[in-house]
CSV table of C-alpha atoms and ligand atoms in Angstrom, one decimal:
chain,number,residue,atom,x,y,z
A,63,SER,CA,122.4,159.2,90.4
A,64,GLU,CA,119.7,162.4,89.4
A,65,LEU,CA,117.6,160.9,92.1
A,66,LYS,CA,120.1,159.8,94.8
A,67,GLU,CA,121.3,163.2,94.4
A,68,ALA,CA,117.9,164.8,95.3
A,69,ILE,CA,117.6,162.1,98.1
A,70,CYS,CA,121.3,163.1,99.3
A,71,THR,CA,120.2,167.1,99.2
A,72,ASN,CA,116.6,166.7,100.5
A,73,LEU,CA,115.1,167.4,97.2
A,74,ILE,CA,112.6,164.5,98.3
A,75,GLN,CA,110.3,165.8,100.9
A,76,PRO,CA,106.9,164.6,102.8
A,77,HIS,CA,104.1,166.4,102.0
A,78,PHE,CA,101.5,165.6,104.2
A,79,GLN,CA,97.9,164.7,104.2
A,80,PRO,CA,95.3,164.7,107.3
A,81,GLN,CA,93.4,161.6,108.6
A,82,VAL,CA,90.3,163.5,110.6
A,83,SER,CA,88.1,161.8,113.2
A,84,ILE,CA,84.6,160.3,111.5
A,85,THR,CA,83.3,161.6,114.7
A,86,ASP,CA,84.1,165.3,114.7
A,87,ARG,CA,86.5,165.6,111.9
A,88,THR,CA,89.0,167.1,114.7
A,89,THR,CA,92.9,166.1,112.8
A,90,ILE,CA,93.9,162.9,114.3
A,91,ALA,CA,97.3,162.3,112.4
A,92,VAL,CA,98.5,163.2,109.4
A,93,GLU,CA,100.5,161.2,106.4
A,94,ALA,CA,103.5,162.4,104.8
A,95,LEU,CA,104.1,161.7,101.0
A,96,ALA,CA,107.2,161.8,99.5
A,97,ARG,CA,107.1,164.1,96.4
A,98,TRP,CA,110.1,164.7,94.2
A,99,TYR,CA,111.5,168.6,93.5
A,100,SER,CA,114.0,170.0,91.2
A,101,PRO,CA,117.0,172.1,92.5
A,102,ASP,CA,114.0,174.7,90.6
A,103,LYS,CA,111.5,173.3,92.7
A,104,GLN,CA,109.7,171.7,89.4
A,105,GLN,CA,107.6,168.9,90.4
A,106,MET,CA,109.5,165.8,89.3
A,107,PRO,CA,107.6,162.4,88.9
A,108,PRO,CA,105.4,161.0,91.3
A,109,PRO,CA,106.0,158.5,93.6
A,110,ALA,CA,103.8,155.9,92.2
A,111,VAL,CA,106.9,155.9,89.8
A,112,PHE,CA,110.6,156.6,92.2
A,113,ILE,CA,109.1,154.8,95.1
A,114,PRO,CA,109.5,151.2,93.2
A,115,PHE,CA,112.9,152.8,90.8
A,116,ALA,CA,114.0,153.2,94.5
A,117,GLU,CA,113.4,150.1,95.6
A,118,GLN,CA,114.7,148.3,92.5
A,119,ASN,CA,118.1,150.7,92.6
A,120,GLY,CA,118.9,149.9,96.1
A,121,LEU,CA,118.1,153.6,97.4
A,122,ILE,CA,114.7,152.8,99.0
A,123,ASP,CA,116.8,152.5,102.8
A,124,LEU,CA,118.1,155.9,101.9
A,125,LEU,CA,114.8,157.7,100.5
A,126,THR,CA,112.6,156.3,104.0
A,127,GLU,CA,115.1,157.2,106.3
A,128,LYS,CA,114.7,161.0,104.8
A,129,ILE,CA,111.6,161.1,104.7
A,130,TYR,CA,111.4,159.6,108.5
A,131,ILE,CA,113.8,162.6,109.5
A,132,GLN,CA,112.1,165.0,107.8
A,133,ALA,CA,108.5,163.9,108.9
A,134,VAL,CA,109.1,163.9,112.6
A,135,GLN,CA,111.2,166.5,112.8
A,136,GLN,CA,108.1,168.4,111.2
A,137,VAL,CA,105.7,166.7,113.9
A,138,ALA,CA,108.1,168.3,116.3
A,139,ILE,CA,107.8,171.6,115.5
A,140,TRP,CA,103.8,171.3,115.3
A,141,ARG,CA,103.8,170.1,118.9
A,142,ARG,CA,105.9,172.8,120.1
A,143,SER,CA,103.4,174.7,118.8
A,144,GLY,CA,101.1,173.1,120.5
A,145,LEU,CA,99.2,170.7,118.2
A,146,ASP,CA,100.0,167.5,118.7
A,147,LEU,CA,99.5,165.2,115.7
A,148,LYS,CA,100.5,161.3,114.9
A,149,VAL,CA,102.3,160.8,111.8
A,150,ALA,CA,102.0,158.0,109.2
A,151,ILE,CA,105.1,157.2,107.6
A,152,ASN,CA,104.9,154.8,104.7
A,153,LEU,CA,107.9,151.7,105.0
A,154,SER,CA,108.4,150.1,102.2
A,155,MET,CA,108.5,146.0,102.6
A,156,ASP,CA,112.4,146.9,101.3
A,157,ASN,CA,113.7,148.3,104.5
A,158,LEU,CA,112.2,145.6,106.4
A,159,HIS,CA,115.6,143.5,106.3
A,160,ASP,CA,117.8,145.5,109.0
A,161,LEU,CA,117.9,144.7,112.4
A,162,SER,CA,118.6,147.8,113.8
A,163,LEU,CA,116.3,149.6,111.7
A,164,PRO,CA,113.4,149.5,115.3
A,165,ASP,CA,116.8,151.2,117.4
A,166,ARG,CA,117.6,153.8,114.4
A,167,LEU,CA,114.0,154.8,113.9
A,168,ASN,CA,113.7,155.5,117.4
A,169,ALA,CA,116.6,157.3,118.3
A,170,ILE,CA,115.8,159.2,115.7
A,171,ALA,CA,112.3,160.2,117.7
A,172,THR,CA,114.1,160.4,121.2
A,173,GLU,CA,116.6,163.3,119.3
A,174,GLU,CA,113.4,164.8,117.8
A,175,ASP,CA,111.8,165.0,121.1
A,176,VAL,CA,108.4,163.0,119.9
A,177,PRO,CA,107.0,159.8,121.6
A,178,VAL,CA,107.0,156.9,119.2
A,179,ASP,CA,103.5,156.3,119.8
A,180,ARG,CA,103.0,159.3,118.0
A,181,ILE,CA,104.1,157.4,115.0
A,182,ILE,CA,102.3,155.0,112.7
A,183,LEU,CA,104.5,153.3,110.5
A,184,GLU,CA,102.3,152.2,107.3
A,185,ILE,CA,103.3,148.3,104.9
A,186,THR,CA,101.9,148.0,101.7
A,187,GLU,CA,103.3,144.4,100.3
A,188,SER,CA,102.9,145.3,96.6
A,189,ARG,CA,105.4,142.2,95.6
A,190,LEU,CA,105.5,138.5,96.8
A,191,ALA,CA,108.2,138.5,99.0
A,192,THR,CA,110.3,135.4,99.7
A,193,ASP,CA,110.8,135.5,103.3
A,194,HIS,CA,109.4,137.1,106.2
A,195,SER,CA,111.0,136.2,109.2
A,196,ALA,CA,113.4,139.4,108.9
A,197,ALA,CA,110.7,141.8,108.2
A,198,LEU,CA,108.3,140.4,110.9
A,199,GLU,CA,111.1,140.3,113.6
A,200,ILE,CA,111.6,143.6,112.8
A,201,LEU,CA,107.8,144.8,112.7
A,202,THR,CA,107.3,143.1,116.1
A,203,ARG,CA,110.5,145.0,118.0
A,204,LEU,CA,109.3,148.3,116.6
A,205,ARG,CA,105.6,147.4,117.7
A,206,LEU,CA,107.1,146.3,121.4
A,207,MET,CA,109.4,149.5,121.1
A,208,GLY,CA,105.6,151.6,121.2
A,209,PHE,CA,105.1,152.2,117.2
A,210,SER,CA,101.5,152.1,115.9
A,211,LEU,CA,101.9,149.7,112.8
A,212,SER,CA,99.2,150.3,110.0
A,213,ILE,CA,98.4,147.5,107.3
A,214,ASP,CA,98.3,150.3,103.7
A,215,ASP,CA,95.6,149.3,100.9
A,216,PHE,CA,94.8,146.6,102.8
A,217,GLY,CA,93.3,143.5,100.7
A,218,THR,CA,95.4,144.9,96.9
A,219,GLY,CA,99.0,143.7,98.1
A,220,TYR,CA,100.2,139.7,98.6
A,221,SER,CA,99.1,138.0,101.9
A,222,SER,CA,97.3,140.4,103.3
A,223,MET,CA,95.7,138.5,105.3
A,224,GLU,CA,99.2,136.4,106.3
A,225,LEU,CA,100.2,140.0,107.3
A,226,LEU,CA,97.9,140.1,109.8
A,227,HIS,CA,98.1,136.8,111.2
A,228,ASN,CA,101.9,137.2,111.7
A,229,ILE,CA,102.3,140.8,112.3
A,230,PRO,CA,100.7,142.4,115.3
A,231,PHE,CA,99.3,145.5,113.0
A,232,THR,CA,97.1,148.5,115.3
A,233,GLU,CA,95.0,149.8,112.2
A,234,LEU,CA,94.1,149.0,108.7
A,235,LYS,CA,93.8,151.1,105.9
A,236,LEU,CA,91.3,150.5,103.1
A,237,ASP,CA,92.7,151.2,100.0
A,238,ARG,CA,90.6,153.6,98.2
A,239,GLN,CA,89.8,151.7,94.6
A,240,PHE,CA,87.2,150.0,97.9
A,241,VAL,CA,86.6,153.3,99.3
A,242,HIS,CA,85.3,155.9,96.7
A,243,GLY,CA,82.4,155.1,94.9
A,244,ALA,CA,81.0,152.2,97.2
A,245,HIS,CA,77.8,153.3,97.5
A,246,SER,CA,76.5,152.8,93.8
A,247,ASN,CA,78.9,149.2,94.3
A,248,LYS,CA,78.3,146.0,95.8
A,249,SER,CA,81.3,144.0,95.7
A,250,SER,CA,82.9,147.2,96.7
A,251,ARG,CA,80.9,147.2,99.7
A,252,ALA,CA,81.2,144.3,100.3
A,253,ILE,CA,85.0,144.3,100.3
A,254,LEU,CA,84.6,147.1,103.2
A,255,GLU,CA,81.9,145.2,105.5
A,256,SER,CA,84.0,141.8,106.0
A,257,SER,CA,87.2,144.5,105.7
A,258,ILE,CA,85.9,146.7,108.8
A,259,SER,CA,84.1,143.9,110.6
A,260,LEU,CA,87.6,141.9,110.4
A,261,ALA,CA,89.5,145.0,112.0
A,262,GLN,CA,86.9,145.4,114.7
A,263,ASN,CA,87.6,141.4,115.9
A,264,LEU,CA,90.9,142.3,115.5
A,265,SER,CA,90.7,145.2,118.0
A,266,MET,CA,92.6,147.9,114.9
A,267,ASP,CA,92.0,151.1,113.9
A,268,VAL,CA,90.1,151.9,110.5
A,269,VAL,CA,91.1,154.2,108.3
A,270,ALA,CA,89.5,155.0,104.5
A,271,GLU,CA,91.9,156.4,102.5
A,272,GLY,CA,90.2,158.0,98.6
A,273,VAL,CA,87.5,159.4,100.5
A,274,GLU,CA,86.4,162.3,98.0
A,275,ASP,CA,82.7,163.0,98.7
A,276,GLN,CA,80.1,163.5,100.8
A,277,GLN,CA,78.5,160.0,99.4
A,278,ASP,CA,81.9,158.2,100.2
A,279,TRP,CA,82.1,159.8,104.0
A,280,ASP,CA,78.4,159.2,104.1
A,281,LEU,CA,79.5,155.5,104.1
A,282,MET,CA,82.5,155.0,106.0
A,283,ALA,CA,80.2,156.7,108.7
A,284,ASN,CA,77.5,154.1,108.6
A,285,LEU,CA,80.0,151.0,108.2
A,286,GLY,CA,82.0,151.9,111.5
A,287,CYS,CA,85.5,153.7,110.0
A,288,ASN,CA,87.0,155.7,113.0
A,289,LEU,CA,89.2,157.8,110.6
A,290,ILE,CA,88.4,159.8,107.5
A,291,GLN,CA,92.1,160.6,104.8
A,292,GLY,CA,90.9,161.6,101.4
A,293,TYR,CA,90.5,165.3,99.2
A,294,PHE,CA,86.7,165.3,100.6
A,295,ILE,CA,89.2,166.5,103.7
A,296,ALA,CA,92.2,167.9,102.1
A,297,LYS,CA,94.9,167.0,99.4
A,298,PRO,CA,98.9,165.6,100.4
A,299,GLN,CA,100.2,169.4,100.9
A,300,PRO,CA,103.6,171.2,101.9
A,301,ALA,CA,103.7,171.8,106.0
A,302,ASP,CA,103.6,175.8,105.8
A,303,ALA,CA,100.3,175.3,103.5
A,304,LEU,CA,99.2,172.7,106.2
A,305,TYR,CA,99.7,175.1,109.3
A,306,PRO,CA,97.1,177.3,108.4
A,307,TRP,CA,94.2,175.1,108.3
A,308,LEU,CA,95.7,172.9,111.3
A,309,CYS,CA,95.1,175.6,113.6
A,310,ARG,CA,91.7,177.0,111.6
A,311,GLN,CA,90.4,173.6,112.7
A,312,LEU,CA,90.8,173.6,116.0
A,313,LYS,CA,89.2,176.4,116.5
A,314,PRO,CA,85.1,175.1,117.9
B,63,C2E,P1,99.6,155.1,99.9
B,63,C2E,O1,100.8,155.3,101.6
B,63,C2E,O2,98.8,154.5,100.1
B,63,C2E,O3,98.7,157.3,100.1
B,63,C2E,C1,98.1,157.1,99.8
B,63,C2E,C2,98.3,157.7,98.3
B,63,C2E,O4,96.3,158.3,97.9
B,63,C2E,C3,98.5,158.6,98.3
B,63,C2E,O5,98.8,158.8,96.4
B,63,C2E,C4,97.7,159.7,98.2
B,63,C2E,O6,98.2,161.5,97.6
B,63,C2E,C5,96.7,159.5,97.4
B,63,C2E,N1,94.7,160.0,98.0
B,63,C2E,C6,95.1,160.3,99.1
B,63,C2E,N2,93.6,160.7,99.1
B,63,C2E,C7,92.7,160.8,98.0
B,63,C2E,C8,92.0,160.3,97.4
B,63,C2E,O7,90.4,161.0,97.8
B,63,C2E,N3,91.3,160.5,96.2
B,63,C2E,C9,92.8,160.2,94.7
B,63,C2E,N4,92.5,159.7,94.0
B,63,C2E,N5,94.0,159.9,95.3
B,63,C2E,C10,93.9,159.7,97.0
B,63,C2E,P2,100.7,159.3,96.5
B,63,C2E,O8,101.2,160.9,97.3
B,63,C2E,O9,100.9,160.0,94.9
B,63,C2E,O10,101.4,158.7,96.6
B,63,C2E,C11,101.4,156.9,95.6
B,63,C2E,C12,102.0,156.0,97.0
B,63,C2E,O11,103.4,155.9,96.7
B,63,C2E,C13,101.7,156.2,98.4
B,63,C2E,O12,100.1,155.2,98.7
B,63,C2E,C14,102.8,154.6,99.2
B,63,C2E,O13,102.7,153.5,98.8
B,63,C2E,C15,103.9,155.7,98.0
B,63,C2E,N6,105.2,156.9,98.5
B,63,C2E,C16,104.1,157.4,98.9
B,63,C2E,N7,105.6,158.2,99.5
B,63,C2E,C17,106.2,157.0,100.3
B,63,C2E,C18,107.6,157.2,101.3
B,63,C2E,O14,107.9,158.1,101.6
B,63,C2E,N8,107.9,156.0,101.6
B,63,C2E,C19,107.4,155.1,100.4
B,63,C2E,N9,107.9,154.0,100.7
B,63,C2E,N10,106.4,155.0,99.8
B,63,C2E,C20,105.5,155.9,99.3
B,64,MG,MG1,100.3,155.0,103.0
B,65,MG,MG1,97.3,153.5,100.8
């Protein structure tokens, strides 16, 4: 009930973390990452705790919708101030049961005047799903509407290959456990190389998550990644705190 109350009163809010182009470091997108605040503005448990809790307690649809609305509204504000950014929003596999979801997400984007080709939906599969058919249909409809689809934490979940085979993903996100420190880890490097070549063969963008230092950056550049996300660039921050950073970064 505490989490439900927080969701309903907008105490679950998105922070935003930049994704920059490897070629010129311009910000192409921001990922919306949910944060839980108490009414007196203290940080509550992290998403690794409250997202699975929301999934297990029937709150994930409400949470996703609230984060989606806030993230799209923020992108609309940035657009009006001249910043044309894409936004990546996380969807749980548990959100993909209701065939009306694509229309609802589309309607919110239209209402906020954000073209759906500016919205990337990130999907992670953290546990074995019993029935993929609804998820498959929903993701296919979203793609046909023009949303981008990203497969998050690639290589860590269940049936990544099967998802990749069945769903028209546009982007592959390398999980940070393979990214950070890969320059000194032969097996991480092998996993990265084959994941990137798979993505390239499927004409997908590749995002490296968890880039924490120059060595990580250099390796991702050499391996042919398009986009970089990680503490080396910027941590997830509230929109107001990120705005000056985004503006500074646009200056030559
Ligand atoms: P994710 O979608 O894979 O998000 C990336 C996570 O990596 C974020 O953790 C981010 O803060 C962290 N990260 C980014 N760069 C670095 C880095 O350089 N080093 C390290 N150590 N970490 C980095 P966060 O915000 O704690 O979120 C954890 C997970 O919770 C997310 O993983 C996502 O699966 C889930 N999550 C967060 N917000 C939402 C949401 O609104 N909806 C759903 N369904 N899941 C969400
Ligand atoms: Mg994500
Ligand atoms: Mg991830």
